[in-house]
CSV table of C-alpha atoms in Angstrom, one decimal:
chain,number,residue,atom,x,y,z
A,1,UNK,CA,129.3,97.8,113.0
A,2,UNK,CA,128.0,100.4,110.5
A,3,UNK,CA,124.7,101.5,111.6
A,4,UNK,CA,121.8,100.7,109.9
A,5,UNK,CA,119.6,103.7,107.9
A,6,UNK,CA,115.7,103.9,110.0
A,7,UNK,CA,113.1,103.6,107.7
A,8,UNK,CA,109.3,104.1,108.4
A,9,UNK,CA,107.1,101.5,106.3
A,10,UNK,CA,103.4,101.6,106.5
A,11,UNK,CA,101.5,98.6,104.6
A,12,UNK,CA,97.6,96.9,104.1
A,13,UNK,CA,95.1,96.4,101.7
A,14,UNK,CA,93.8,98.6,99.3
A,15,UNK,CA,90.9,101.1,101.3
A,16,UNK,CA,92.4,101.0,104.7
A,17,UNK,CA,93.2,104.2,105.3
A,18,UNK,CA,97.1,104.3,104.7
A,19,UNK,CA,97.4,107.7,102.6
A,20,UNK,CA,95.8,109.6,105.8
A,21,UNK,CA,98.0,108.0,108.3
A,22,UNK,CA,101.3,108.6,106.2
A,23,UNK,CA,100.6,111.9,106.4
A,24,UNK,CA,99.8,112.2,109.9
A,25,UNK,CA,103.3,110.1,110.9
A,26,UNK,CA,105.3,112.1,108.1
A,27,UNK,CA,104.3,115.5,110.2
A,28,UNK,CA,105.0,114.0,113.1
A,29,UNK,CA,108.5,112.4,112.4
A,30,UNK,CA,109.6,114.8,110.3
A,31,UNK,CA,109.3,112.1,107.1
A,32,UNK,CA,109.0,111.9,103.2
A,33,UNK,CA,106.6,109.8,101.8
A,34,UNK,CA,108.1,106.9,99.0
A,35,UNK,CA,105.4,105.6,97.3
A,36,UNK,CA,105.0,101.8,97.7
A,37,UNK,CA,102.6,100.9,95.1
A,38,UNK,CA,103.4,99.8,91.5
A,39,UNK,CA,100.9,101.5,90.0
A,40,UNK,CA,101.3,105.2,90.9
A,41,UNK,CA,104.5,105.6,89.2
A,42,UNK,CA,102.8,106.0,85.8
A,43,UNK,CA,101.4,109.7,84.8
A,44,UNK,CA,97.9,110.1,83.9
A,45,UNK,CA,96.7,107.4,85.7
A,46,UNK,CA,95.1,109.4,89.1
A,47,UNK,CA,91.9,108.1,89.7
A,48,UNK,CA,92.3,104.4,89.4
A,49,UNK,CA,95.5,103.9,91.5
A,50,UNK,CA,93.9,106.2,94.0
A,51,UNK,CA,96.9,108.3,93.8
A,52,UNK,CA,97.4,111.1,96.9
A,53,UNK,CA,96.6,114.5,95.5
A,54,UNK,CA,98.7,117.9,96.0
A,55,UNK,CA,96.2,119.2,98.6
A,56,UNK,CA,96.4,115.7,100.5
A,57,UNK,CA,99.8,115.7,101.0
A,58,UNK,CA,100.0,119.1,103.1
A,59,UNK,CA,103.5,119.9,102.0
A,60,UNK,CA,105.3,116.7,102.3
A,61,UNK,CA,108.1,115.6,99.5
A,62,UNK,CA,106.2,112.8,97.9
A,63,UNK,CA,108.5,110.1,95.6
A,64,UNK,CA,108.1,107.5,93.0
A,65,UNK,CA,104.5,109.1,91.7
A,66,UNK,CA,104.2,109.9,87.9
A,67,UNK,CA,107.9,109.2,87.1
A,68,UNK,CA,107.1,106.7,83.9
A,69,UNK,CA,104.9,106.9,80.8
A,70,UNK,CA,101.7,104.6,80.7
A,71,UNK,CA,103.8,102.5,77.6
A,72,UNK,CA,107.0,101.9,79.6
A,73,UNK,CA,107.6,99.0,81.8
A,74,UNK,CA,109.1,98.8,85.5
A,75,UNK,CA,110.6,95.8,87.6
A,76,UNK,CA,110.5,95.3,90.5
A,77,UNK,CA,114.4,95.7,90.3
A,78,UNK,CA,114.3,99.0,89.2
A,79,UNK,CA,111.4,99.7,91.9
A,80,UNK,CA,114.3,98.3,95.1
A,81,UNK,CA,117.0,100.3,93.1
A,82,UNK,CA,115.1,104.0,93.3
A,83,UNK,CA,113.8,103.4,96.2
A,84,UNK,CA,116.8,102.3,97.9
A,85,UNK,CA,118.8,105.4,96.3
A,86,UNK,CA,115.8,107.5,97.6
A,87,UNK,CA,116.3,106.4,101.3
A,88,UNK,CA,119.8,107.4,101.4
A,89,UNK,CA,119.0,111.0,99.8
A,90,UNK,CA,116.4,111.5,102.4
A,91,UNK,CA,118.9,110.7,105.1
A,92,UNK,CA,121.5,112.9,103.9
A,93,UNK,CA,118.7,115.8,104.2
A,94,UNK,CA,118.1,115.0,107.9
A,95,UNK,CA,114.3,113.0,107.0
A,96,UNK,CA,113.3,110.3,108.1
A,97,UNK,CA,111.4,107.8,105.2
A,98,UNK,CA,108.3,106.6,105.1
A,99,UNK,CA,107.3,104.4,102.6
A,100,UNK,CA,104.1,103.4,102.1
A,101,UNK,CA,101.8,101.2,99.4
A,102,UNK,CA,100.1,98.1,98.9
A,103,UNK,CA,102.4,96.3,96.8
A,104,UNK,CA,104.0,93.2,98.9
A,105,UNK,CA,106.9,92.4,96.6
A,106,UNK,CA,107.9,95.6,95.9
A,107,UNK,CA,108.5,96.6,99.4
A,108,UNK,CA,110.0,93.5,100.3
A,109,UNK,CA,112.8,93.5,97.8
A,110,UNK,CA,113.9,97.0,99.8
A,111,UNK,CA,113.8,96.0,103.0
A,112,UNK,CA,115.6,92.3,102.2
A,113,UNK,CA,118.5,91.4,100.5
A,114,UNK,CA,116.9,90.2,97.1
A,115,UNK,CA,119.7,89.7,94.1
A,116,UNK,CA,117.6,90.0,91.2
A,117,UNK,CA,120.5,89.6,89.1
A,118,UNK,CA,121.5,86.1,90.5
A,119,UNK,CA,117.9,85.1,89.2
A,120,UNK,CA,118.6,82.6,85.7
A,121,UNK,CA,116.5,83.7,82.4
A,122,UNK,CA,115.8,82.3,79.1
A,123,UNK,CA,114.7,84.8,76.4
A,124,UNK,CA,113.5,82.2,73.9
A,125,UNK,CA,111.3,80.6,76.3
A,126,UNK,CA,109.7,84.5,77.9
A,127,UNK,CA,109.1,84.9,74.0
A,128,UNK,CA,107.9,81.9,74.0
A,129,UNK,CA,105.0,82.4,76.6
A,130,UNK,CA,104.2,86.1,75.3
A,131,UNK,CA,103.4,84.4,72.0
A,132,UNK,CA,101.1,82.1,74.4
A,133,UNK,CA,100.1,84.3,76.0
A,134,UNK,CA,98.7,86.4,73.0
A,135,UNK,CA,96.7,83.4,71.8
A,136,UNK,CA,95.3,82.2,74.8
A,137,UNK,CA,95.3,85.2,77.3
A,138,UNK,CA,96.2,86.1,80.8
A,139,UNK,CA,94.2,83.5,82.5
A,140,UNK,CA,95.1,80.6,80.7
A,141,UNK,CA,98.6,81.7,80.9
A,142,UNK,CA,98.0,82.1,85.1
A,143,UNK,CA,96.5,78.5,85.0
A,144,UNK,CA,99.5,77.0,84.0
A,145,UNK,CA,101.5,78.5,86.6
A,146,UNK,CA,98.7,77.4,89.1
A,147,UNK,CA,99.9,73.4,88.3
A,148,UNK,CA,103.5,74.2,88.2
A,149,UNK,CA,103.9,76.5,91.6
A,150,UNK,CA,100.6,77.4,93.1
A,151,UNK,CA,102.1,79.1,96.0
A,152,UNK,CA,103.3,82.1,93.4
A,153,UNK,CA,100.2,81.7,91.4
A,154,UNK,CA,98.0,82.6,94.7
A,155,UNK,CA,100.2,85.6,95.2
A,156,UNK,CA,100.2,86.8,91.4
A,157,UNK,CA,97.6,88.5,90.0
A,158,UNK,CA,96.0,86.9,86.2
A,159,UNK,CA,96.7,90.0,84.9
A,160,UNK,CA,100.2,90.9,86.2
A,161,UNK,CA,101.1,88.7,83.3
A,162,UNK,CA,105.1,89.8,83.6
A,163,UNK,CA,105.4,88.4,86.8
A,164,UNK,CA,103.5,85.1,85.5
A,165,UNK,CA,106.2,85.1,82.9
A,166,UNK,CA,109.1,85.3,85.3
A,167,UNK,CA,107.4,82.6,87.9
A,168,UNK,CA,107.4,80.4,85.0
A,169,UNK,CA,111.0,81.3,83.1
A,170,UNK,CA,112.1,80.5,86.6
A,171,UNK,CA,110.7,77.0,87.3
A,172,UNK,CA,111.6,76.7,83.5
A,173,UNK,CA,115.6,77.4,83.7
A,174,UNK,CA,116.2,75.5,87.2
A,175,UNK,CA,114.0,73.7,87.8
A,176,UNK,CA,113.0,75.4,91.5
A,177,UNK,CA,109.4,77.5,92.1
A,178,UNK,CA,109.9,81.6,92.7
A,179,UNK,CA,109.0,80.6,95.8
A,180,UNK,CA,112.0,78.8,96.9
A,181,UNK,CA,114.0,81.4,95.2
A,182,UNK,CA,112.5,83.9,97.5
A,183,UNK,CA,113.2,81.6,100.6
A,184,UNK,CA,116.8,81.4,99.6
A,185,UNK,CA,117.4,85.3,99.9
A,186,UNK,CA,118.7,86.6,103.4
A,187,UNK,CA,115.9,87.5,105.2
A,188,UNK,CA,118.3,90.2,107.2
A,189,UNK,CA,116.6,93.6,107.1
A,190,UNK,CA,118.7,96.2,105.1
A,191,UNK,CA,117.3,98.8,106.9
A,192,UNK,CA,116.0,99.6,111.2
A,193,UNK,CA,112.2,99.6,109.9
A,194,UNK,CA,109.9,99.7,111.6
A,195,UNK,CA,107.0,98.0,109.9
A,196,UNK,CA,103.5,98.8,110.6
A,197,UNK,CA,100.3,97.5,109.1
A,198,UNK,CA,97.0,98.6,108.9
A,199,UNK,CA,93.9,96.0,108.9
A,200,UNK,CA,90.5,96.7,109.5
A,201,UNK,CA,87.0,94.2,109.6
A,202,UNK,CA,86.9,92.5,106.4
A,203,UNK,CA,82.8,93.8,105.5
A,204,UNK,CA,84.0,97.2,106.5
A,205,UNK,CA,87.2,97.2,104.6
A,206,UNK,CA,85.2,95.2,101.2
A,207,UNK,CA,82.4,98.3,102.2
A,208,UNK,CA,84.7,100.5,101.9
A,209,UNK,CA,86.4,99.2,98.9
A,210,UNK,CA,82.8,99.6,97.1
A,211,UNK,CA,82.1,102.8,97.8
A,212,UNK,CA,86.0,103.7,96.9
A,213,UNK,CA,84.9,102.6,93.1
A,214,UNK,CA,81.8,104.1,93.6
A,215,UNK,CA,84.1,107.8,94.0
A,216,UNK,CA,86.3,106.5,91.7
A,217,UNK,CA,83.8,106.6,88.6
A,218,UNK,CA,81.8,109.6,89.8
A,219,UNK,CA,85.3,111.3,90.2
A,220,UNK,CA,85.9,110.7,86.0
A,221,UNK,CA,87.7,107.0,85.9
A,222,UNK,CA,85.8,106.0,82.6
A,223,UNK,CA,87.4,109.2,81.3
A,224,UNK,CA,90.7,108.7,82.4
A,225,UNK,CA,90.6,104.9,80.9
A,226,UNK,CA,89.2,106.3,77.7
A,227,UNK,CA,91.9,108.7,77.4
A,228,UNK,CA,94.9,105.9,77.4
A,229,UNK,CA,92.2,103.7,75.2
A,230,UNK,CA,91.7,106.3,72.5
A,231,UNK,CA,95.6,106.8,72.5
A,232,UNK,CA,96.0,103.1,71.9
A,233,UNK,CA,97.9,102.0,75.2
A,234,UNK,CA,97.2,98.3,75.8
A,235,UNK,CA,99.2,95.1,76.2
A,236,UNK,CA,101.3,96.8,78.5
A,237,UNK,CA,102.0,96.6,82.6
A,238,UNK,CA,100.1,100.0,83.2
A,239,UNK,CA,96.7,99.0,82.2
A,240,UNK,CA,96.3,95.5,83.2
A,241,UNK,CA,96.0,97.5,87.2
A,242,UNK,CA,92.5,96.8,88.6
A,243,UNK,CA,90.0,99.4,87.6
A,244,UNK,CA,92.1,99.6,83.9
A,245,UNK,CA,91.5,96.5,82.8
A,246,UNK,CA,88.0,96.1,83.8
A,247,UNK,CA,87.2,99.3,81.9
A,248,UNK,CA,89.0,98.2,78.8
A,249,UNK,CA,86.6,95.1,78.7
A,250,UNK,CA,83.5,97.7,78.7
A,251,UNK,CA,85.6,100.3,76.2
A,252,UNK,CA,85.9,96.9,74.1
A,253,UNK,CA,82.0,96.3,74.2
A,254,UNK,CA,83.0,92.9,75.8
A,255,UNK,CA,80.9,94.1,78.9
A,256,UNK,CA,77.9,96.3,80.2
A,257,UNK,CA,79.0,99.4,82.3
A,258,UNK,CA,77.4,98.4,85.3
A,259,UNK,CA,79.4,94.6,85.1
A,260,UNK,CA,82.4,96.1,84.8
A,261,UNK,CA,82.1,97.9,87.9
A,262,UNK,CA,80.6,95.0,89.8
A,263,UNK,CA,84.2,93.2,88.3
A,264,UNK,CA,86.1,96.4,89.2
A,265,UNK,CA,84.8,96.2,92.7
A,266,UNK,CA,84.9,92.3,93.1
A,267,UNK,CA,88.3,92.1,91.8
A,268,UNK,CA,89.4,94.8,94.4
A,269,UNK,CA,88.1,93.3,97.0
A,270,UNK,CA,89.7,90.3,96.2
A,271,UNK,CA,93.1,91.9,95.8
A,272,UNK,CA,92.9,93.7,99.4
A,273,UNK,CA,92.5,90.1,100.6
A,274,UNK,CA,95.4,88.9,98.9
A,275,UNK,CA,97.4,92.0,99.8
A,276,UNK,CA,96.5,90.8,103.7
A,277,UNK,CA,97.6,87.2,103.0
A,278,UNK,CA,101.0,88.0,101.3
A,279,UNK,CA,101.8,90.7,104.1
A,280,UNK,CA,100.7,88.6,107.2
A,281,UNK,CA,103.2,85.6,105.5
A,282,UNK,CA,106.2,87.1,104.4
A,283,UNK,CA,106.6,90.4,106.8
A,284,UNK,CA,107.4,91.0,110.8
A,285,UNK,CA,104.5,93.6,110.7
A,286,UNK,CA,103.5,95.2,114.2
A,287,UNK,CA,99.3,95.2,113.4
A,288,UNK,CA,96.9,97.9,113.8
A,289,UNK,CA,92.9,97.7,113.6
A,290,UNK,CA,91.4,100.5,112.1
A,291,UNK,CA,88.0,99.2,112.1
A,292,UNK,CA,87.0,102.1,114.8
A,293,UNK,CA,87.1,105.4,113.3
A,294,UNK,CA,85.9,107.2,116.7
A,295,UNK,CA,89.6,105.9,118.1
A,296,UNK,CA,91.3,106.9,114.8
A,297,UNK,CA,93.4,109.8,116.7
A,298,UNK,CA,93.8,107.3,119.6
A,299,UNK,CA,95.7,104.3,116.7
A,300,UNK,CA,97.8,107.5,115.3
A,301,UNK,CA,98.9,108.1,119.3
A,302,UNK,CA,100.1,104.2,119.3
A,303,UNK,CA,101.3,103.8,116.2
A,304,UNK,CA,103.7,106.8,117.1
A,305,UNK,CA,104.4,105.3,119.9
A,306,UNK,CA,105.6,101.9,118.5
A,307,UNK,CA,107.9,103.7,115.9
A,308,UNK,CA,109.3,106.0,118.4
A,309,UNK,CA,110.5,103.1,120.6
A,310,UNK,CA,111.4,100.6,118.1
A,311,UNK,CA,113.6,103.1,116.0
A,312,UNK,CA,114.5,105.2,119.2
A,313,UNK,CA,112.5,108.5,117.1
A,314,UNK,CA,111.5,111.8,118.9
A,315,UNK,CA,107.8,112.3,117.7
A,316,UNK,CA,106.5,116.2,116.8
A,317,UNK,CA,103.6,115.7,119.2
């Protein structure tokens, strides 16, 4: 029996805490970091996605940050290919990976055995629903999904309109919801992971998230939205992220400043909630609490402890 590659992964919602602890495990376990989020892969777009800086990531080899242009798209099958071909080169350099993110589908696709090419699609109908959605917009477009599969809907963003597209072009073609799709894939791990998830109180963690945008806009996000506004980049993937879109609406004179913060910060903190939901239902996640920062050091201790003995790891401390 060939032996399966070890693989750190280190998931929760938005705010947590997970950029500090990656580092933290990637010293002690002698890791690179991939990035897990679907957002951080484009350039110039820092603030919002919350991406790590170079001073932040003490020397480790980061992956999958800035590698596509703010216009270009990316799939959630290209996200499982690089990432998978990412593992494997870390391995070969005597690493151990450590991916880490936010985004539920993405790293699932890795870690399972999803066949996005066995998936049916109709190009006349996507077109179709593009032109719809052009006319009507994102959330009348996400309310027709709601009636035909509401179990994708509630996982799908309004604004991660692609995705909307597929759920539908799916149900479309066959007949069958995304979600039954998904149930149909192995649910054999590719990889020995060992999966950890942070959580935290939910009116510390929504807190958090709050003062997170607050940082965000002192740190220059109006200016970094205004720069991709001015260059006329919209009706794409990149900008229709929380924290983009909400700004567009303002840079539009749709909205007020100060609403599309509140809206920035309300539809984070209802993201981080459906980032909990999709991981706690579709992942075998071993759970930390980091509502306790005075045992912070003392979480790090057992999460190294859980990774060493579930992936049989030597730890650097």
């Amino acid at each position: 029996m060939i032996e399966k590659e070890k693989v750190i992964v280190l998931i929760g919602p938005t705010a947590v805490g997970k950029t500090n602890a990656s580092i933290e495990l990637a010293n002690r376990f002698n890791g690179e970091i991939i990035s897990g989020d679907s957002m951080q892969i484009y350039k110039r777009m820092d603030i919002g996605t919350a991406k790590i800086t170079r001073e932040e990531m003490e020397g480790i080899p980061h992956h999958l940050l800035d590698i596509k242009d703010p216009r270009e798209s990316f799939s959630v099958a290209d996200f499982q290919e690089l990432v998978r071909k990412n593992i494997s080169e870390i391995h070969s350099r005597g690493k151990i990976p450590l991916i880490v993110g936010g985004t539920g589908l993405y790293i699932q696709s890795v870690l399972y055995d999803y066949q996005f090419t066995d998936t049916p699609g109709d190009e006349d109908y996507r077109k179709e629903l593009e032109a719809e959605l052009e006319k009507n917009g994102p959330d009348w477009l996400h309310g027709k999904l709601l009636r035909i599969d509401p179990v994708s809907a509630s996982n799908i963003h309004p604004n991660n309109t692609r995705r909307v597209i597929r759920a539908l072009e799916i149900y479309h073609c066959t007949g069958k919801r995304m979600a039954e799709f998904q149930a149909s894939q192995s649910k054999e791990l590719q990889y020995n992971a060992a999966i950890i998830g942070l959580t935290m109180d939910r009116e510390k963690l929504y807190e958090r998230i709050n003062l997170r945008v607050d940082m965000m806009m002192t740190q220059g996000l109006l200016e970094e939205v205004k720069e991709l506004y001015d260059e006329g980049v919209r009706n794409v993937q990149s900008v229709q992220a929380i924290g983009y879109k909400e700004l567009y609406e303002y840079l539009d004179g749709l909205i007020g400043l100060e609403r599309a913060k509140e809206n920035l910060k309300q539809n984070s903190r209802r993201y981080a909630k459906r980032q909990l939901t999709w991981f706690r239902n579709k992942m075998d996640v071993a759970w930390f609490d980091m509502t306790d920062e005075n045992r912070h050091s003392e979480i790090i201790e057992d999460i190294s402890e859980f990774i060493a003995g579930k992936l049989q790891l030597k730890s650097n401390k």
